[in-house]
Amino acid sequence: MNLQMRLKDERRLGLSEGRAEGRAKGRDEMQDEMTLGLIHALQAQGMPQKQIVEAQHYYEQVAQADNESAH
């Protein structure tokens, strides 16, 4: 009986870890999509490539700081 309960707890723990990894992956994918959207929008407005790269770096820094504060 004790072994069965321990196995159930380990399965639950594994599932919650899997969900956390899935959320992190989804968040990363969403951030990539938003970055690409930002780049395309700036290109459409005629912004020079150098400024687009700077904007991208700034956006990534802000997004990373936001992700770190969420944890």
PDB file of N, CA and C in Angstrom:
ATOM      1  N   MET A   1       0.829  -1.193   0.000  1.00  0.00           N
ATOM      2  CA  MET A   1       0.000   0.000   0.000  1.00  0.00           C
ATOM      3  C   MET A   1       0.871   1.253   0.000  1.00  0.00           C
ATOM      4  N   ASN A   2       1.883   1.299   0.803  1.00  0.00           N
ATOM      5  CA  ASN A   2       2.771   2.451   0.868  1.00  0.00           C
ATOM      6  C   ASN A   2       3.458   2.679  -0.475  1.00  0.00           C
ATOM      7  N   LEU A   3       3.872   1.614  -1.135  1.00  0.00           N
ATOM      8  CA  LEU A   3       4.524   1.713  -2.432  1.00  0.00           C
ATOM      9  C   LEU A   3       3.573   2.290  -3.473  1.00  0.00           C
ATOM     10  N   GLN A   4       2.325   1.874  -3.459  1.00  0.00           N
ATOM     11  CA  GLN A   4       1.339   2.386  -4.407  1.00  0.00           C
ATOM     12  C   GLN A   4       1.122   3.881  -4.216  1.00  0.00           C
ATOM     13  N   MET A   5       1.037   4.315  -2.999  1.00  0.00           N
ATOM     14  CA  MET A   5       0.840   5.745  -2.720  1.00  0.00           C
ATOM     15  C   MET A   5       2.057   6.541  -3.187  1.00  0.00           C
ATOM     16  N   ARG A   6       3.227   6.008  -2.955  1.00  0.00           N
ATOM     17  CA  ARG A   6       4.449   6.696  -3.382  1.00  0.00           C
ATOM     18  C   ARG A   6       4.512   6.796  -4.895  1.00  0.00           C
ATOM     19  N   LEU A   7       4.119   5.739  -5.594  1.00  0.00           N
ATOM     20  CA  LEU A   7       4.101   5.762  -7.058  1.00  0.00           C
ATOM     21  C   LEU A   7       3.106   6.791  -7.587  1.00  0.00           C
ATOM     22  N   LYS A   8       1.933   6.879  -6.942  1.00  0.00           N
ATOM     23  CA  LYS A   8       0.945   7.880  -7.349  1.00  0.00           C
ATOM     24  C   LYS A   8       1.503   9.287  -7.150  1.00  0.00           C
ATOM     25  N   ASP A   9       2.156   9.520  -6.023  1.00  0.00           N
ATOM     26  CA  ASP A   9       2.748  10.838  -5.764  1.00  0.00           C
ATOM     27  C   ASP A   9       3.824  11.178  -6.792  1.00  0.00           C
ATOM     28  N   GLU A  10       4.642  10.195  -7.133  1.00  0.00           N
ATOM     29  CA  GLU A  10       5.693  10.428  -8.126  1.00  0.00           C
ATOM     30  C   GLU A  10       5.101  10.710  -9.499  1.00  0.00           C
ATOM     31  N   ARG A  11       4.025  10.032  -9.844  1.00  0.00           N
ATOM     32  CA  ARG A  11       3.361  10.300 -11.127  1.00  0.00           C
ATOM     33  C   ARG A  11       2.801  11.715 -11.148  1.00  0.00           C
ATOM     34  N   ARG A  12       2.154  12.105 -10.055  1.00  0.00           N
ATOM     35  CA  ARG A  12       1.610  13.465  -9.974  1.00  0.00           C
ATOM     36  C   ARG A  12       2.714  14.496 -10.110  1.00  0.00           C
ATOM     37  N   LEU A  13       3.816  14.260  -9.439  1.00  0.00           N
ATOM     38  CA  LEU A  13       4.953  15.173  -9.512  1.00  0.00           C
ATOM     39  C   LEU A  13       5.483  15.240 -10.941  1.00  0.00           C
ATOM     40  N   GLY A  14       5.583  14.118 -11.591  1.00  0.00           N
ATOM     41  CA  GLY A  14       6.045  14.076 -12.977  1.00  0.00           C
ATOM     42  C   GLY A  14       5.109  14.828 -13.906  1.00  0.00           C
ATOM     43  N   LEU A  15       3.812  14.687 -13.678  1.00  0.00           N
ATOM     44  CA  LEU A  15       2.843  15.393 -14.510  1.00  0.00           C
ATOM     45  C   LEU A  15       2.942  16.895 -14.309  1.00  0.00           C
ATOM     46  N   SER A  16       3.081  17.336 -13.069  1.00  0.00           N
ATOM     47  CA  SER A  16       3.167  18.782 -12.837  1.00  0.00           C
ATOM     48  C   SER A  16       4.461  19.347 -13.405  1.00  0.00           C
ATOM     49  N   GLU A  17       5.558  18.572 -13.352  1.00  0.00           N
ATOM     50  CA  GLU A  17       6.802  19.027 -13.959  1.00  0.00           C
ATOM     51  C   GLU A  17       6.648  19.114 -15.472  1.00  0.00           C
ATOM     52  N   GLY A  18       5.956  18.147 -16.066  1.00  0.00           N
ATOM     53  CA  GLY A  18       5.711  18.157 -17.508  1.00  0.00           C
ATOM     54  C   GLY A  18       4.878  19.350 -17.929  1.00  0.00           C
ATOM     55  N   ARG A  19       3.884  19.691 -17.120  1.00  0.00           N
ATOM     56  CA  ARG A  19       3.051  20.854 -17.420  1.00  0.00           C
ATOM     57  C   ARG A  19       3.865  22.134 -17.354  1.00  0.00           C
ATOM     58  N   ALA A  20       4.730  22.238 -16.363  1.00  0.00           N
ATOM     59  CA  ALA A  20       5.558  23.439 -16.234  1.00  0.00           C
ATOM     60  C   ALA A  20       6.480  23.589 -17.436  1.00  0.00           C
ATOM     61  N   GLU A  21       7.054  22.469 -17.881  1.00  0.00           N
ATOM     62  CA  GLU A  21       7.919  22.511 -19.065  1.00  0.00           C
ATOM     63  C   GLU A  21       7.119  22.907 -20.296  1.00  0.00           C
ATOM     64  N   GLY A  22       5.914  22.396 -20.408  1.00  0.00           N
ATOM     65  CA  GLY A  22       5.053  22.739 -21.537  1.00  0.00           C
ATOM     66  C   GLY A  22       4.692  24.215 -21.558  1.00  0.00           C
ATOM     67  N   ARG A  23       4.395  24.765 -20.366  1.00  0.00           N
ATOM     68  CA  ARG A  23       4.088  26.200 -20.287  1.00  0.00           C
ATOM     69  C   ARG A  23       5.296  27.032 -20.668  1.00  0.00           C
ATOM     70  N   ALA A  24       6.472  26.633 -20.203  1.00  0.00           N
ATOM     71  CA  ALA A  24       7.691  27.379 -20.531  1.00  0.00           C
ATOM     72  C   ALA A  24       7.964  27.335 -22.033  1.00  0.00           C
ATOM     73  N   LYS A  25       7.766  26.181 -22.633  1.00  0.00           N
ATOM     74  CA  LYS A  25       7.982  26.051 -24.077  1.00  0.00           C
ATOM     75  C   LYS A  25       6.984  26.909 -24.840  1.00  0.00           C
ATOM     76  N   GLY A  26       5.734  26.882 -24.431  1.00  0.00           N
ATOM     77  CA  GLY A  26       4.711  27.704 -25.071  1.00  0.00           C
ATOM     78  C   GLY A  26       5.008  29.181 -24.933  1.00  0.00           C
ATOM     79  N   ARG A  27       5.498  29.573 -23.766  1.00  0.00           N
ATOM     80  CA  ARG A  27       5.856  30.976 -23.531  1.00  0.00           C
ATOM     81  C   ARG A  27       7.006  31.382 -24.443  1.00  0.00           C
ATOM     82  N   ASP A  28       7.990  30.508 -24.597  1.00  0.00           N
ATOM     83  CA  ASP A  28       9.117  30.797 -25.490  1.00  0.00           C
ATOM     84  C   ASP A  28       8.662  30.926 -26.937  1.00  0.00           C
ATOM     85  N   GLU A  29       7.770  30.031 -27.351  1.00  0.00           N
ATOM     86  CA  GLU A  29       7.271  30.084 -28.722  1.00  0.00           C
ATOM     87  C   GLU A  29       6.471  31.361 -28.958  1.00  0.00           C
ATOM     88  N   MET A  30       5.672  31.760 -27.970  1.00  0.00           N
ATOM     89  CA  MET A  30       4.892  32.984 -28.099  1.00  0.00           C
ATOM     90  C   MET A  30       5.816  34.196 -28.191  1.00  0.00           C
ATOM     91  N   GLN A  31       6.863  34.191 -27.388  1.00  0.00           N
ATOM     92  CA  GLN A  31       7.817  35.298 -27.416  1.00  0.00           C
ATOM     93  C   GLN A  31       8.498  35.376 -28.787  1.00  0.00           C
ATOM     94  N   ASP A  32       8.849  34.228 -29.355  1.00  0.00           N
ATOM     95  CA  ASP A  32       9.456  34.209 -30.690  1.00  0.00           C
ATOM     96  C   ASP A  32       8.501  34.782 -31.731  1.00  0.00           C
ATOM     97  N   GLU A  33       7.233  34.401 -31.651  1.00  0.00           N
ATOM     98  CA  GLU A  33       6.245  34.909 -32.593  1.00  0.00           C
ATOM     99  C   GLU A  33       6.072  36.415 -32.445  1.00  0.00           C
ATOM    100  N   MET A  34       6.066  36.892 -31.209  1.00  0.00           N
ATOM    101  CA  MET A  34       5.909  38.329 -30.980  1.00  0.00           C
ATOM    102  C   MET A  34       7.132  39.091 -31.494  1.00  0.00           C
ATOM    103  N   THR A  35       8.306  38.524 -31.314  1.00  0.00           N
ATOM    104  CA  THR A  35       9.528  39.156 -31.815  1.00  0.00           C
ATOM    105  C   THR A  35       9.485  39.251 -33.333  1.00  0.00           C
ATOM    106  N   LEU A  36       9.082  38.180 -33.984  1.00  0.00           N
ATOM    107  CA  LEU A  36       8.970  38.199 -35.440  1.00  0.00           C
ATOM    108  C   LEU A  36       7.926  39.218 -35.899  1.00  0.00           C
ATOM    109  N   GLY A  37       6.832  39.295 -35.186  1.00  0.00           N
ATOM    110  CA  GLY A  37       5.800  40.277 -35.514  1.00  0.00           C
ATOM    111  C   GLY A  37       6.328  41.697 -35.394  1.00  0.00           C
ATOM    112  N   LEU A  38       7.088  41.937 -34.342  1.00  0.00           N
ATOM    113  CA  LEU A  38       7.703  43.255 -34.144  1.00  0.00           C
ATOM    114  C   LEU A  38       8.646  43.579 -35.299  1.00  0.00           C
ATOM    115  N   ILE A  39       9.477  42.631 -35.674  1.00  0.00           N
ATOM    116  CA  ILE A  39      10.438  42.841 -36.768  1.00  0.00           C
ATOM    117  C   ILE A  39       9.704  43.153 -38.069  1.00  0.00           C
ATOM    118  N   HIS A  40       8.672  42.376 -38.370  1.00  0.00           N
ATOM    119  CA  HIS A  40       7.920  42.601 -39.610  1.00  0.00           C
ATOM    120  C   HIS A  40       7.231  43.965 -39.605  1.00  0.00           C
ATOM    121  N   ALA A  41       6.685  44.351 -38.458  1.00  0.00           N
ATOM    122  CA  ALA A  41       6.009  45.651 -38.371  1.00  0.00           C
ATOM    123  C   ALA A  41       7.001  46.791 -38.574  1.00  0.00           C
ATOM    124  N   LEU A  42       8.173  46.674 -37.973  1.00  0.00           N
ATOM    125  CA  LEU A  42       9.178  47.726 -38.130  1.00  0.00           C
ATOM    126  C   LEU A  42       9.709  47.785 -39.553  1.00  0.00           C
ATOM    127  N   GLN A  43       9.862  46.627 -40.178  1.00  0.00           N
ATOM    128  CA  GLN A  43      10.290  46.605 -41.579  1.00  0.00           C
ATOM    129  C   GLN A  43       9.240  47.255 -42.476  1.00  0.00           C
ATOM    130  N   ALA A  44       7.979  46.979 -42.199  1.00  0.00           N
ATOM    131  CA  ALA A  44       6.891  47.541 -42.998  1.00  0.00           C
ATOM    132  C   ALA A  44       6.842  49.064 -42.875  1.00  0.00           C
ATOM    133  N   GLN A  45       7.288  49.584 -41.736  1.00  0.00           N
ATOM    134  CA  GLN A  45       7.316  51.029 -41.533  1.00  0.00           C
ATOM    135  C   GLN A  45       8.564  51.666 -42.123  1.00  0.00           C
ATOM    136  N   GLY A  46       9.458  50.836 -42.663  1.00  0.00           N
ATOM    137  CA  GLY A  46      10.661  51.361 -43.303  1.00  0.00           C
ATOM    138  C   GLY A  46      11.805  51.664 -42.349  1.00  0.00           C
ATOM    139  N   MET A  47      11.775  51.084 -41.164  1.00  0.00           N
ATOM    140  CA  MET A  47      12.849  51.325 -40.205  1.00  0.00           C
ATOM    141  C   MET A  47      14.137  50.657 -40.695  1.00  0.00           C
ATOM    142  N   PRO A  48      15.270  51.341 -40.558  1.00  0.00           N
ATOM    143  CA  PRO A  48      16.550  50.752 -40.971  1.00  0.00           C
ATOM    144  C   PRO A  48      16.874  49.491 -40.171  1.00  0.00           C
ATOM    145  N   GLN A  49      17.593  48.569 -40.819  1.00  0.00           N
ATOM    146  CA  GLN A  49      17.928  47.278 -40.225  1.00  0.00           C
ATOM    147  C   GLN A  49      18.643  47.430 -38.883  1.00  0.00           C
ATOM    148  N   LYS A  50      19.562  48.377 -38.777  1.00  0.00           N
ATOM    149  CA  LYS A  50      20.316  48.567 -37.530  1.00  0.00           C
ATOM    150  C   LYS A  50      19.376  48.914 -36.373  1.00  0.00           C
ATOM    151  N   GLN A  51      18.409  49.767 -36.629  1.00  0.00           N
ATOM    152  CA  GLN A  51      17.463  50.132 -35.573  1.00  0.00           C
ATOM    153  C   GLN A  51      16.531  48.967 -35.225  1.00  0.00           C
ATOM    154  N   ILE A  52      16.205  48.150 -36.218  1.00  0.00           N
ATOM    155  CA  ILE A  52      15.367  46.975 -35.952  1.00  0.00           C
ATOM    156  C   ILE A  52      16.099  46.008 -35.025  1.00  0.00           C
ATOM    157  N   VAL A  53      17.391  45.806 -35.282  1.00  0.00           N
ATOM    158  CA  VAL A  53      18.185  44.914 -34.432  1.00  0.00           C
ATOM    159  C   VAL A  53      18.255  45.471 -33.007  1.00  0.00           C
ATOM    160  N   GLU A  54      18.441  46.772 -32.875  1.00  0.00           N
ATOM    161  CA  GLU A  54      18.471  47.386 -31.537  1.00  0.00           C
ATOM    162  C   GLU A  54      17.127  47.223 -30.836  1.00  0.00           C
ATOM    163  N   ALA A  55      16.047  47.429 -31.586  1.00  0.00           N
ATOM    164  CA  ALA A  55      14.712  47.271 -31.006  1.00  0.00           C
ATOM    165  C   ALA A  55      14.471  45.829 -30.573  1.00  0.00           C
ATOM    166  N   GLN A  56      14.964  44.897 -31.376  1.00  0.00           N
ATOM    167  CA  GLN A  56      14.811  43.484 -31.042  1.00  0.00           C
ATOM    168  C   GLN A  56      15.556  43.154 -29.749  1.00  0.00           C
ATOM    169  N   HIS A  57      16.770  43.640 -29.610  1.00  0.00           N
ATOM    170  CA  HIS A  57      17.547  43.385 -28.388  1.00  0.00           C
ATOM    171  C   HIS A  57      16.850  43.987 -27.171  1.00  0.00           C
ATOM    172  N   TYR A  58      16.344  45.190 -27.336  1.00  0.00           N
ATOM    173  CA  TYR A  58      15.641  45.841 -26.229  1.00  0.00           C
ATOM    174  C   TYR A  58      14.402  45.032 -25.844  1.00  0.00           C
ATOM    175  N   TYR A  59      13.629  44.620 -26.845  1.00  0.00           N
ATOM    176  CA  TYR A  59      12.423  43.839 -26.583  1.00  0.00           C
ATOM    177  C   TYR A  59      12.752  42.545 -25.857  1.00  0.00           C
ATOM    178  N   GLU A  60      13.805  41.864 -26.290  1.00  0.00           N
ATOM    179  CA  GLU A  60      14.194  40.598 -25.659  1.00  0.00           C
ATOM    180  C   GLU A  60      14.626  40.806 -24.210  1.00  0.00           C
ATOM    181  N   GLN A  61      15.315  41.905 -23.928  1.00  0.00           N
ATOM    182  CA  GLN A  61      15.723  42.202 -22.550  1.00  0.00           C
ATOM    183  C   GLN A  61      14.502  42.442 -21.670  1.00  0.00           C
ATOM    184  N   VAL A  62      13.543  43.207 -22.192  1.00  0.00           N
ATOM    185  CA  VAL A  62      12.324  43.489 -21.429  1.00  0.00           C
ATOM    186  C   VAL A  62      11.536  42.199 -21.199  1.00  0.00           C
ATOM    187  N   ALA A  63      11.407  41.381 -22.230  1.00  0.00           N
ATOM    188  CA  ALA A  63      10.667  40.127 -22.103  1.00  0.00           C
ATOM    189  C   ALA A  63      11.350  39.185 -21.110  1.00  0.00           C
ATOM    190  N   GLN A  64      12.687  39.134 -21.141  1.00  0.00           N
ATOM    191  CA  GLN A  64      13.413  38.266 -20.214  1.00  0.00           C
ATOM    192  C   GLN A  64      13.227  38.746 -18.776  1.00  0.00           C
ATOM    193  N   ALA A  65      13.293  40.045 -18.557  1.00  0.00           N
ATOM    194  CA  ALA A  65      13.105  40.586 -17.212  1.00  0.00           C
ATOM    195  C   ALA A  65      11.687  40.305 -16.726  1.00  0.00           C
ATOM    196  N   ASP A  66      10.730  40.392 -17.646  1.00  0.00           N
ATOM    197  CA  ASP A  66       9.341  40.112 -17.295  1.00  0.00           C
ATOM    198  C   ASP A  66       9.155  38.650 -16.911  1.00  0.00           C
ATOM    199  N   ASN A  67       9.782  37.751 -17.664  1.00  0.00           N
ATOM    200  CA  ASN A  67       9.704  36.315 -17.361  1.00  0.00           C
ATOM    201  C   ASN A  67      10.341  36.001 -16.016  1.00  0.00           C
ATOM    202  N   GLU A  68      11.464  36.644 -15.720  1.00  0.00           N
ATOM    203  CA  GLU A  68      12.160  36.384 -14.451  1.00  0.00           C
ATOM    204  C   GLU A  68      11.343  36.897 -13.280  1.00  0.00           C
ATOM    205  N   SER A  69      10.659  38.017 -13.441  1.00  0.00           N
ATOM    206  CA  SER A  69       9.857  38.546 -12.343  1.00  0.00           C
ATOM    207  C   SER A  69       8.583  37.730 -12.123  1.00  0.00           C
ATOM    208  N   ALA A  70       8.148  36.991 -13.159  1.00  0.00           N
ATOM    209  CA  ALA A  70       6.957  36.144 -13.034  1.00  0.00           C
ATOM    210  C   ALA A  70       7.253  34.908 -12.203  1.00  0.00           C
ATOM    211  N   HIS A  71       8.520  34.520 -12.076  1.00  0.00           N
ATOM    212  CA  HIS A  71       8.862  33.317 -11.314  1.00  0.00           C
ATOM    213  C   HIS A  71       9.181  33.733  -9.955  1.00  0.00           C
TER     214      HIS A  71
END
